[in-house]
N, CA, C and O atoms as a DFTB+ gen file, in Angstrom:
716 C
 N C O
     1  1     140.401     167.925     147.672
     2  2     139.259     168.198     147.711
     3  2     138.748     167.772     146.409
     4  3     137.656     167.204     146.382
     5  1     139.609     168.039     144.969
     6  2     139.081     167.822     143.524
     7  2     139.795     166.342     143.954
     8  3     138.964     165.522     143.566
     9  1     140.621     165.795     144.400
    10  2     141.148     164.690     144.387
    11  2     140.100     163.983     145.113
    12  3     139.803     163.114     144.293
    13  1     139.391     163.809     146.070
    14  2     138.462     163.030     146.481
    15  2     137.357     163.020     145.569
    16  3     136.876     161.960     145.168
    17  1     136.935     164.129     145.224
    18  2     135.901     163.987     144.370
    19  2     136.315     163.277     142.885
    20  3     135.458     162.576     142.348
    21  1     137.618     163.457     142.227
    22  2     137.965     162.451     141.231
    23  2     137.710     161.045     141.614
    24  3     136.902     160.477     140.878
    25  1     138.273     160.237     142.728
    26  2     138.221     159.201     143.411
    27  2     137.128     158.373     143.590
    28  3     137.086     157.142     143.591
    29  1     135.840     159.569     143.811
    30  2     134.809     159.403     143.969
    31  2     133.744     158.980     142.592
    32  3     132.795     158.200     142.517
    33  1     134.307     159.762     141.726
    34  2     133.661     159.668     140.115
    35  2     134.270     158.452     139.717
    36  3     133.462     157.751     139.108
    37  1     135.327     157.968     139.825
    38  2     136.043     156.587     139.191
    39  2     135.091     155.840     139.836
    40  3     134.212     155.255     139.203
    41  1     135.200     155.786     141.419
    42  2     134.494     154.725     142.218
    43  2     132.633     154.482     141.378
    44  3     132.047     153.449     141.057
    45  1     132.426     155.212     141.329
    46  2     130.980     155.268     140.618
    47  2     131.076     154.839     139.278
    48  3     130.407     153.910     138.825
    49  1     131.804     155.426     138.707
    50  2     131.905     155.090     136.870
    51  2     131.998     153.283     137.039
    52  3     131.393     152.411     136.414
    53  1     132.705     153.209     137.811
    54  2     133.219     151.437     137.865
    55  2     132.264     150.905     138.702
    56  3     132.383     149.680     138.699
    57  1     131.535     151.209     139.286
    58  2     130.279     150.471     139.696
    59  2     129.508     150.424     138.776
    60  3     128.983     149.317     138.654
    61  1     129.168     151.266     137.966
    62  2     127.838     151.121     136.811
    63  2     127.827     150.116     136.104
    64  3     126.738     149.573     135.917
    65  1     128.897     149.621     135.560
    66  2     128.897     147.958     135.225
    67  2     128.425     146.927     135.679
    68  3     127.879     145.988     135.100
    69  1     128.595     147.068     136.527
    70  2     128.363     145.850     137.594
    71  2     126.605     146.175     137.798
    72  3     125.702     145.365     137.591
    73  1     126.491     147.331     138.173
    74  2     124.613     148.049     138.032
    75  2     124.427     147.642     137.147
    76  3     123.712     146.660     137.346
    77  1     124.666     147.786     135.936
    78  2     124.007     147.429     135.008
    79  2     123.786     145.785     134.906
    80  3     122.661     145.320     134.725
    81  1     124.827     145.050     135.023
    82  2     124.578     143.688     135.050
    83  2     123.556     143.311     135.845
    84  3     122.634     142.557     135.535
    85  1     123.745     143.876     136.924
    86  2     122.526     143.341     138.180
    87  2     121.081     143.779     137.221
    88  3     120.140     142.986     137.217
    89  1     121.005     144.870     136.556
    90  2     119.745     145.106     136.653
    91  2     119.328     144.456     135.495
    92  3     118.112     144.384     135.320
    93  1     120.278     143.832     134.437
    94  2     119.735     143.135     133.477
    95  2     119.533     141.660     133.563
    96  3     118.904     140.963     132.767
    97  1     120.353     141.168     134.985
    98  2     120.030     139.791     135.197
    99  2     118.403     139.868     135.817
   100  3     117.498     139.191     135.329
   101  1     118.236     140.682     136.813
   102  2     117.045     140.832     137.387
   103  2     116.012     140.987     136.153
   104  3     114.985     140.318     136.264
   105  1     116.121     141.637     135.203
   106  2     115.393     141.088     133.801
   107  2     115.106     140.107     133.382
   108  3     113.985     139.741     133.030
   109  1     116.818     139.117     133.345
   110  2     116.376     138.125     132.872
   111  2     115.701     137.161     134.133
   112  3     114.618     136.626     133.895
   113  1     116.044     137.046     134.842
   114  2     115.490     136.297     136.198
   115  2     113.876     136.787     136.590
   116  3     113.178     136.195     137.413
   117  1     113.521     137.804     135.938
   118  2     112.225     138.116     136.568
   119  2     110.914     137.197     136.473
   120  3     110.095     137.294     137.387
   121  1     110.733     136.532     135.680
   122  2     110.049     135.485     134.703
   123  2     110.095     134.165     135.906
   124  3     109.053     133.612     136.258
   125  1     111.493     133.761     136.472
   126  2     111.960     132.565     136.453
   127  2     111.469     132.432     137.851
   128  3     110.947     131.443     138.367
   129  1     111.837     134.108     138.611
   130  2     111.652     133.877     140.125
   131  2     110.347     134.459     140.486
   132  3     110.077     134.531     141.684
   133  1     109.551     134.860     139.663
   134  2     108.008     135.235     139.788
   135  2     107.108     134.065     139.827
   136  3     105.993     134.048     140.347
   137  1     107.801     132.923     139.123
   138  2     106.943     131.771     138.899
   139  2     107.116     130.428     139.969
   140  3     108.087     129.718     140.230
   141  1     105.737     130.435     140.440
   142  2     106.238     129.200     141.297
   143  2     106.981     127.924     140.952
   144  3     107.265     127.772     139.764
   145  1     107.393     126.841     141.949
   146  2     107.516     125.989     141.338
   147  2     106.768     124.668     141.292
   148  3     107.304     123.564     141.201
   149  1     105.611     124.886     141.358
   150  2     104.311     124.303     140.480
   151  2     104.457     124.547     139.217
   152  3     104.626     123.694     138.345
   153  1     104.372     126.193     139.009
   154  2     104.192     126.114     138.016
   155  2     105.333     126.059     137.162
   156  3     104.938     125.602     136.089
   157  1     106.337     126.258     137.122
   158  2     107.264     125.508     136.487
   159  2     107.209     124.400     136.367
   160  3     107.713     124.001     135.317
   161  1     106.871     123.787     136.891
   162  2     106.572     121.994     137.225
   163  2     105.735     122.082     135.674
   164  3     106.219     121.684     134.615
   165  1     104.559     122.618     135.815
   166  2     103.823     122.163     134.602
   167  2     104.314     122.325     133.847
   168  3     104.650     121.354     133.170
   169  1     104.822     124.091     133.307
   170  2     105.185     124.549     132.123
   171  2     106.238     123.339     131.057
   172  3     106.211     123.110     129.848
   173  1     107.179     122.720     132.298
   174  2     108.039     121.917     131.661
   175  2     107.378     120.918     131.451
   176  3     106.991     120.804     130.288
   177  1     107.086     120.107     132.170
   178  2     105.944     118.755     131.781
   179  2     105.153     119.052     130.316
   180  3     105.203     118.311     129.335
   181  1     104.345     120.434     130.428
   182  2     103.924     120.466     129.120
   183  2     104.604     120.664     127.737
   184  3     104.132     120.406     126.630
   185  1     105.715     121.136     128.025
   186  2     106.686     121.453     126.849
   187  2     107.300     119.851     126.809
   188  3     107.929     119.574     125.787
   189  1     107.183     118.922     127.706
   190  2     107.418     117.678     127.478
   191  2     106.744     116.951     126.899
   192  3     107.293     115.873     126.666
   193  1     105.247     117.107     126.362
   194  2     104.289     117.253     126.094
   195  2     102.977     116.661     126.852
   196  3     102.023     116.069     126.348
   197  1     103.174     116.939     127.981
   198  2     102.100     116.600     128.830
   199  2     100.673     117.371     128.687
   200  3     100.746     118.503     128.209
   201  1      99.288     116.850     129.073
   202  2      98.849     117.445     128.790
   203  2      98.075     117.695     127.729
   204  3      98.434     117.069     126.731
   205  1      96.838     118.609     127.536
   206  2      96.649     118.679     125.915
   207  2      96.066     120.296     125.689
   208  3      95.907     121.136     126.574
   209  1      95.833     120.431     124.380
   210  2      96.163     121.746     123.642
   211  2      95.512     122.614     124.822
   212  3      96.287     123.459     125.272
   213  1      94.193     122.572     125.436
   214  2      93.776     123.617     125.926
   215  2      94.331     124.131     127.044
   216  3      94.198     125.324     127.313
   217  1      95.108     123.174     127.924
   218  2      95.984     122.855     129.339
   219  2      97.053     123.732     129.141
   220  3      97.351     124.540     130.020
   221  1      97.809     123.648     127.834
   222  2      98.613     124.471     127.222
   223  2      98.545     125.477     126.854
   224  3      99.425     126.335     126.782
   225  1      97.587     125.511     126.595
   226  2      97.026     127.064     125.723
   227  2      96.609     128.195     127.280
   228  3      96.570     129.424     127.246
   229  1      96.308     127.186     128.694
   230  2      96.037     127.856     129.703
   231  2      97.302     128.364     130.197
   232  3      97.334     129.580     130.385
   233  1      98.421     127.655     130.464
   234  2      99.749     127.945     130.692
   235  2     100.352     129.005     130.162
   236  3     100.790     130.102     130.509
   237  1     100.233     128.303     129.157
   238  2     100.681     129.949     128.189
   239  2     100.296     131.585     128.683
   240  3     101.090     132.513     128.835
   241  1      99.024     131.586     128.844
   242  2      98.156     132.634     129.059
   243  2      98.962     133.312     130.422
   244  3      99.124     134.514     130.628
   245  1      99.320     132.408     131.108
   246  2      99.091     132.657     132.686
   247  2     100.866     132.835     132.239
   248  3     101.218     133.971     132.557
   249  1     101.399     132.468     131.948
   250  2     102.958     132.947     131.417
   251  2     102.907     134.044     131.320
   252  3     103.557     134.652     132.171
   253  1     102.100     134.945     130.219
   254  2     101.760     135.863     129.510
   255  2     101.604     136.647     130.465
   256  3     102.726     137.066     130.749
   257  1     100.763     137.139     131.204
   258  2     100.712     137.957     132.497
   259  2     101.949     138.031     133.242
   260  3     102.297     139.149     133.623
   261  1     102.858     136.771     133.585
   262  2     103.837     137.057     134.406
   263  2     104.938     137.905     133.476
   264  3     105.663     138.739     134.018
   265  1     104.996     137.702     132.386
   266  2     105.553     138.123     131.734
   267  2     105.716     139.507     131.466
   268  3     106.702     140.238     131.369
   269  1     103.541     139.810     131.299
   270  2     103.607     141.247     131.534
   271  2     103.660     141.782     132.193
   272  3     103.471     142.962     131.899
   273  1     103.896     141.530     133.365
   274  2     103.960     141.711     134.769
   275  2     105.711     142.563     134.754
   276  3     106.021     143.749     134.870
   277  1     106.400     141.525     134.591
   278  2     108.089     141.745     134.521
   279  2     108.271     142.788     133.532
   280  3     108.854     143.811     133.894
   281  1     107.791     142.668     132.138
   282  2     107.941     143.919     130.787
   283  2     107.516     145.334     132.005
   284  3     108.399     146.108     132.374
   285  1     106.289     145.440     132.415
   286  2     106.400     146.587     133.218
   287  2     107.276     146.763     134.075
   288  3     107.827     147.863     134.083
   289  1     107.631     145.869     134.938
   290  2     108.343     146.245     135.985
   291  2     110.064     146.686     135.345
   292  3     110.786     147.631     135.665
   293  1     110.221     145.920     134.663
   294  2     111.685     146.302     133.920
   295  2     111.896     147.442     132.897
   296  3     112.934     148.094     132.780
   297  1     110.920     147.569     132.273
   298  2     110.984     148.643     131.542
   299  2     111.129     147.981     130.080
   300  3     111.534     148.587     129.088
   301  1     110.695     146.519     130.125
   302  2     111.579     145.923     128.722
   303  2     110.404     146.897     127.414
   304  3     109.298     147.419     127.554
   305  1     111.368     146.760     126.185
   306  2     110.841     147.364     125.290
   307  2     109.479     146.628     124.509
   308  3     109.723     145.460     124.810
   309  1     108.792     146.594     124.073
   310  2     108.108     146.521     123.493
   311  2     108.497     145.572     122.303
   312  3     108.004     144.481     122.017
   313  1     109.369     146.168     121.770
   314  2     109.835     144.954     120.451
   315  2     110.602     144.003     120.688
   316  3     111.016     143.292     119.772
   317  1     110.988     143.779     122.142
   318  2     111.615     142.494     122.811
   319  2     110.577     141.422     123.186
   320  3     110.795     140.214     123.096
   321  1     109.283     142.043     123.669
   322  2     108.424     141.121     124.488
   323  2     108.424     139.864     124.217
   324  3     108.746     138.902     124.915
   325  1     107.888     139.956     122.730
   326  2     107.645     138.276     122.104
   327  2     109.272     137.620     122.757
   328  3     109.271     136.818     123.691
   329  1     110.308     138.007     122.236
   330  2     112.139     136.877     122.469
   331  2     112.214     137.127     124.248
   332  3     113.068     136.657     125.000
   333  1     111.270     137.838     124.550
   334  2     111.349     137.615     126.558
   335  2     110.728     137.135     126.594
   336  3     111.073     136.188     127.300
   337  1     109.183     136.935     126.087
   338  2     108.660     135.597     126.586
   339  2     108.889     134.159     126.185
   340  3     108.510     133.136     126.755
   341  1     109.678     134.325     124.945
   342  2     109.906     132.590     124.138
   343  2     111.301     132.556     125.092
   344  3     111.807     131.437     125.181
   345  1     111.964     133.621     125.796
   346  2     113.434     133.124     126.410
   347  2     113.033     132.828     127.684
   348  3     113.878     132.369     128.452
   349  1     111.233     133.102     128.290
   350  2     111.475     132.709     129.516
   351  2     110.732     131.366     129.489
   352  3     111.242     130.438     130.115
   353  1     109.669     131.179     128.881
   354  2     109.436     129.726     128.285
   355  2     110.320     128.787     128.617
   356  3     110.137     127.971     129.520
   357  1     111.630     128.876     127.686
   358  2     112.122     128.119     127.385
   359  2     113.267     127.946     128.486
   360  3     113.997     126.954     128.493
   361  1     113.357     128.845     129.293
   362  2     114.256     128.999     130.213
   363  2     113.561     128.267     131.469
   364  3     114.110     127.584     132.334
   365  1     112.518     128.521     131.361
   366  2     111.463     127.789     132.933
   367  2     111.381     126.275     132.772
   368  3     111.538     125.587     133.781
   369  1     111.084     125.527     131.257
   370  2     111.311     124.440     130.806
   371  2     112.715     123.718     130.897
   372  3     112.821     122.545     131.253
   373  1     113.991     124.678     130.476
   374  2     114.961     124.209     130.511
   375  2     115.323     123.515     131.374
   376  3     115.862     122.408     131.373
   377  1     114.838     124.583     132.602
   378  2     115.727     124.108     134.070
   379  2     114.684     123.254     135.213
   380  3     115.005     123.007     136.375
   381  1     113.283     122.859     134.517
   382  2     112.312     121.598     135.325
   383  2     112.948     120.572     134.346
   384  3     113.175     119.448     134.792
   385  1     113.232     120.829     133.157
   386  2     113.680     119.325     132.175
   387  2     115.222     118.687     132.615
   388  3     115.492     117.507     132.390
   389  1     116.095     119.536     133.206
   390  2     117.195     119.301     133.444
   391  2     117.109     118.044     135.050
   392  3     117.687     116.980     135.274
   393  1     116.075     118.886     135.877
   394  2     116.023     117.551     137.476
   395  2     115.130     116.865     136.431
   396  3     115.322     115.692     136.753
   397  1     114.323     116.824     135.444
   398  2     113.194     115.533     135.497
   399  2     114.535     114.305     134.784
   400  3     114.740     113.121     135.053
   401  1     115.154     115.151     133.920
   402  2     116.637     114.022     133.248
   403  2     117.293     113.412     134.241
   404  3     117.653     112.241     134.366
   405  1     117.433     114.572     135.099
   406  2     118.666     113.948     136.603
   407  2     117.900     112.494     136.814
   408  3     118.477     111.422     136.633
   409  1     116.450     112.618     137.244
   410  2     115.947     111.685     138.002
   411  2     116.072     110.348     137.187
   412  3     115.808     109.477     138.016
   413  1     116.193     110.075     136.646
   414  2     116.359     109.485     135.370
   415  2     118.086     108.789     134.698
   416  3     118.541     108.077     133.803
   417  1     118.550     109.691     135.996
   418  2     120.103     109.159     136.134
   419  2     120.864     109.573     134.408
   420  3     121.456     108.653     133.843
   421  1     120.788     110.817     133.776
   422  2     121.381     111.429     133.247
   423  2     121.273     112.748     132.870
   424  3     120.186     113.326     132.861
   425  1     122.260     113.248     132.572
   426  2     122.550     114.788     132.960
   427  2     122.515     115.645     131.746
   428  3     123.202     115.478     130.739
   429  1     121.873     116.329     131.898
   430  2     121.447     117.637     130.653
   431  2     122.921     117.559     130.039
   432  3     123.216     117.130     128.923
   433  1     123.986     118.190     131.246
   434  2     124.968     118.641     130.278
   435  2     125.976     117.931     128.944
   436  3     126.825     118.446     128.216
   437  1     125.280     116.153     129.058
   438  2     125.464     115.859     128.034
   439  2     125.287     116.496     126.652
   440  3     126.151     116.618     125.783
   441  1     123.860     116.921     126.608
   442  2     123.269     116.867     125.311
   443  2     124.231     118.585     125.029
   444  3     124.732     118.709     123.911
   445  1     124.397     119.620     125.911
   446  2     124.882     120.452     125.940
   447  2     126.089     120.588     125.185
   448  3     126.349     121.569     124.488
   449  1     126.934     119.434     125.358
   450  2     128.451     119.243     124.381
   451  2     128.015     118.331     123.768
   452  3     128.912     117.515     123.978
   453  1     127.183     117.737     123.045
   454  2     126.701     117.303     122.084
   455  2     126.624     118.156     120.723
   456  3     127.220     118.043     119.653
   457  1     125.490     119.205     121.266
   458  2     124.941     120.090     120.827
   459  2     125.625     121.363     120.579
   460  3     125.249     122.166     119.725
   461  1     126.753     121.547     121.430
   462  2     127.375     123.065     121.049
   463  2     126.894     124.226     121.996
   464  3     127.331     125.371     121.884
   465  1     125.810     123.786     123.090
   466  2     124.965     124.850     123.573
   467  2     125.804     125.411     124.529
   468  3     126.788     124.785     124.924
   469  1     125.398     127.050     125.148
   470  2     126.141     127.581     125.746
   471  2     126.802     128.859     125.093
   472  3     126.850     129.114     123.889
   473  1     127.330     129.649     126.197
   474  2     127.143     131.498     125.993
   475  2     128.069     131.752     124.454
   476  3     127.776     132.446     123.479
   477  1     129.217     130.925     124.704
   478  2     129.956     130.331     123.408
   479  2     129.827     129.407     122.148
   480  3     130.545     129.227     121.164
   481  1     128.638     128.896     122.564
   482  2     128.662     127.862     121.661
   483  2     127.917     128.257     120.330
   484  3     127.648     129.389     119.930
   485  1     127.603     126.815     119.637
   486  2     126.921     127.347     118.270
   487  2     125.784     127.370     118.012
   488  3     125.170     127.773     117.024
   489  1     125.397     126.785     119.206
   490  2     123.577     126.792     119.828
   491  2     122.608     126.518     118.188
   492  3     121.898     127.273     117.523
   493  1     122.950     125.337     118.049
   494  2     121.576     125.222     116.696
   495  2     120.612     125.489     116.781
   496  3     120.427     125.297     117.983
   497  1     119.374     125.964     116.245
   498  2     118.492     125.898     116.058
   499  2     117.499     125.251     115.833
   500  3     116.852     125.653     114.866
   501  1     116.964     124.053     116.557
   502  2     116.028     123.297     116.878
   503  2     114.597     123.543     117.145
   504  3     113.935     122.957     118.001
   505  1     114.111     124.600     116.214
   506  2     112.605     124.938     116.542
   507  2     112.196     123.947     115.639
   508  3     111.016     123.600     115.670
   509  1     112.742     123.583     115.073
   510  2     111.891     122.412     113.872
   511  2     112.262     120.958     114.313
   512  3     112.447     120.678     115.497
   513  1     112.369     119.979     113.219
   514  2     112.661     118.898     113.880
   515  2     114.110     118.839     113.461
   516  3     114.704     119.256     112.467
   517  1     114.560     118.054     114.756
   518  2     115.780     117.533     114.948
   519  2     116.523     116.574     113.715
   520  3     115.854     115.743     113.101
   521  1     117.646     116.742     113.499
   522  2     118.378     115.889     112.239
   523  2     118.522     114.410     112.704
   524  3     118.398     114.180     113.907
   525  1     118.740     113.533     111.958
   526  2     119.612     112.586     112.110
   527  2     120.675     112.449     113.216
   528  3     121.017     111.875     114.250
   529  1     121.063     113.709     111.941
   530  2     122.936     113.578     112.920
   531  2     122.669     114.337     114.397
   532  3     123.410     114.151     115.363
   533  1     121.649     115.106     114.418
   534  2     122.080     115.546     116.116
   535  2     121.179     114.862     116.845
   536  3     120.991     115.254     117.996
   537  1     120.646     114.035     116.492
   538  2     119.877     112.695     117.585
   539  2     121.221     112.220     117.810
   540  3     121.740     112.305     118.923
   541  1     121.782     111.748     116.861
   542  2     123.372     110.819     116.739
   543  2     123.712     111.479     118.009
   544  3     123.332     111.102     119.117
   545  1     124.382     112.392     117.782
   546  2     125.387     113.122     118.367
   547  2     124.685     112.875     120.095
   548  3     125.468     112.599     121.004
   549  1     123.325     113.000     120.347
   550  2     123.336     112.873     121.705
   551  2     123.413     111.386     122.147
   552  3     123.912     110.970     123.193
   553  1     122.792     110.618     121.100
   554  2     122.703     109.369     121.290
   555  2     124.451     108.740     121.709
   556  3     124.777     108.037     122.665
   557  1     125.246     109.257     120.698
   558  2     126.459     108.794     120.715
   559  2     127.074     109.163     122.080
   560  3     127.725     108.325     122.704
   561  1     126.841     110.612     122.622
   562  2     127.712     111.251     123.708
   563  2     127.015     110.380     125.024
   564  3     127.966     110.143     125.769
   565  1     126.052     109.937     125.487
   566  2     125.140     109.249     126.342
   567  2     125.772     107.715     126.550
   568  3     125.786     107.085     127.607
   569  1     126.391     107.204     125.001
   570  2     126.816     106.073     125.269
   571  2     128.207     106.418     125.497
   572  3     128.740     105.632     126.281
   573  1     128.905     107.262     125.103
   574  2     130.475     107.598     125.682
   575  2     130.314     108.100     127.307
   576  3     131.226     108.106     128.134
   577  1     129.252     108.414     127.475
   578  2     129.143     108.711     129.201
   579  2     128.872     107.489     129.579
   580  3     128.153     107.720     130.551
   581  1     128.968     105.898     129.462
   582  2     128.566     105.190     130.015
   583  2     126.716     104.489     129.669
   584  3     126.255     103.422     130.073
   585  1     126.186     105.307     129.012
   586  2     124.283     105.052     129.602
   587  2     124.154     104.073     128.249
   588  3     124.327     104.290     127.049
   589  1     123.758     102.863     129.039
   590  2     122.942     101.801     128.328
   591  2     121.676     102.103     127.685
   592  3     120.582     101.652     128.023
   593  1     121.967     103.072     126.526
   594  2     120.968     103.781     125.723
   595  2     119.643     102.411     125.926
   596  3     118.492     102.841     125.858
   597  1     119.728     101.539     126.058
   598  2     118.613     100.261     125.311
   599  2     117.609     100.602     126.758
   600  3     116.392     100.688     126.592
   601  1     118.112     100.758     127.942
   602  2     117.553     100.819     129.128
   603  2     116.946     101.866     129.553
   604  3     116.207     101.865     130.538
   605  1     117.304     103.254     128.566
   606  2     116.353     104.437     128.511
   607  2     114.994     104.288     128.256
   608  3     114.567     103.612     127.320
   609  1     114.283     104.901     129.063
   610  2     112.710     104.840     128.390
   611  2     112.249     105.627     127.727
   612  3     112.359     106.852     127.780
   613  1     111.670     104.965     127.016
   614  2     111.077     106.550     125.608
   615  2     110.286     107.300     126.699
   616  3     111.216     108.089     126.864
   617  1     109.614     107.614     127.346
   618  2     109.548     108.862     128.119
   619  2     110.840     109.866     128.611
   620  3     110.839     111.093     128.708
   621  1     111.699     109.111     128.826
   622  2     113.022     110.240     128.865
   623  2     113.554     110.821     127.833
   624  3     113.843     112.001     128.034
   625  1     113.823     110.351     126.638
   626  2     114.247     110.413     125.394
   627  2     113.234     111.474     124.880
   628  3     113.715     112.226     124.032
   629  1     111.641     111.747     125.284
   630  2     111.207     112.631     124.585
   631  2     111.893     113.728     125.924
   632  3     112.819     114.374     125.433
   633  1     111.767     113.938     126.810
   634  2     112.282     114.723     127.760
   635  2     113.438     115.232     127.092
   636  3     113.450     116.461     127.165
   637  1     114.447     114.749     126.448
   638  2     116.069     114.727     126.277
   639  2     115.943     115.715     125.408
   640  3     116.594     116.759     125.447
   641  1     114.609     115.259     124.110
   642  2     114.717     115.816     123.094
   643  2     113.937     117.287     123.522
   644  3     114.475     118.370     123.289
   645  1     112.673     117.179     124.139
   646  2     112.506     118.355     125.040
   647  2     113.455     119.701     125.457
   648  3     113.433     120.914     125.247
   649  1     114.327     118.689     126.202
   650  2     115.309     119.708     126.669
   651  2     116.331     120.396     125.673
   652  3     116.873     121.445     126.020
   653  1     116.640     119.752     124.283
   654  2     117.424     120.150     123.725
   655  2     116.906     121.044     122.643
   656  3     117.731     121.700     122.008
   657  1     115.579     121.149     122.350
   658  2     114.720     121.796     121.928
   659  2     114.420     123.601     122.618
   660  3     114.545     124.673     122.025
   661  1     114.023     123.337     123.983
   662  2     114.332     124.260     125.180
   663  2     115.675     124.874     125.245
   664  3     115.817     125.962     125.803
   665  1     116.924     124.085     124.572
   666  2     117.977     124.867     125.304
   667  2     118.097     125.430     124.013
   668  3     118.321     126.640     124.069
   669  1     118.027     124.982     122.902
   670  2     118.451     126.230     121.171
   671  2     117.490     127.215     121.518
   672  3     117.848     128.390     121.438
   673  1     116.485     126.987     121.842
   674  2     115.667     128.460     122.221
   675  2     115.755     129.526     122.841
   676  3     115.468     130.662     122.464
   677  1     116.293     129.049     124.137
   678  2     117.249     129.599     125.502
   679  2     118.522     130.534     124.687
   680  3     118.921     131.693     124.572
   681  1     118.715     129.640     124.396
   682  2     120.232     130.396     123.630
   683  2     120.093     131.083     122.722
   684  3     120.634     132.188     122.711
   685  1     119.292     130.625     121.636
   686  2     119.166     131.871     120.299
   687  2     118.152     133.258     120.750
   688  3     118.294     134.301     120.112
   689  1     117.034     133.175     121.995
   690  2     116.601     134.248     122.440
   691  2     117.376     134.526     123.261
   692  3     117.490     135.750     123.190
   693  1     118.254     134.006     124.328
   694  2     118.951     135.063     124.954
   695  2     119.832     135.673     124.271
   696  3     120.157     136.770     124.726
   697  1     120.506     135.223     123.004
   698  2     121.455     136.461     122.695
   699  2     120.603     137.031     121.514
   700  3     121.112     137.669     120.592
   701  1     119.379     136.777     121.602
   702  2     118.876     138.381     120.513
   703  2     117.707     139.554     121.714
   704  3     116.807     140.346     121.437
   705  1     118.265     139.156     122.911
   706  2     118.097     140.190     123.966
   707  2     119.003     141.157     124.165
   708  3     120.083     140.583     124.311
   709  1     119.174     142.563     124.266
   710  2     119.851     143.593     124.550
   711  2     120.402     143.466     125.473
   712  3     121.348     144.251     125.534
   713  1     120.278     142.633     126.571
   714  2     120.702     142.702     127.360
   715  2     121.199     141.358     128.286
   716  3     121.776     141.528     129.360
């Protein structure tokens, strides 16, 4: 009897980290999964420069409503709310920009590699202007990938820049969140 109880307790303890990770994943996914594809496209396009200030403000208010619902649903602490909003905005933008860049036959992963973005990457802060060196790394990486950069439209480069900025914010905010 005690052996069965101990085995059950061991199994329950072993399952806890997985359950906690699943809950954390649900927190991180909530805004993205609660947003419609059309809304995500509008946010992504706005982050790439589309629309005017009033339309972007309306989108951010709508995103704030979705974030508030997820904060309530998942019990996210008040001190993490602003970081969670920024993370969610960057995540939605980043995911849309990956597709928008791919339509132009470019891969966003080239930017990730060039600027060392990722869970274990340096994740440089691009919340301000990108440096000439960073731009050079991106352009050089595309050249190395066989892209004739002279044929890439300026609007595509704007999306690549927006992707780099969104990815920077995504990883910085993701690492700042406690889950």
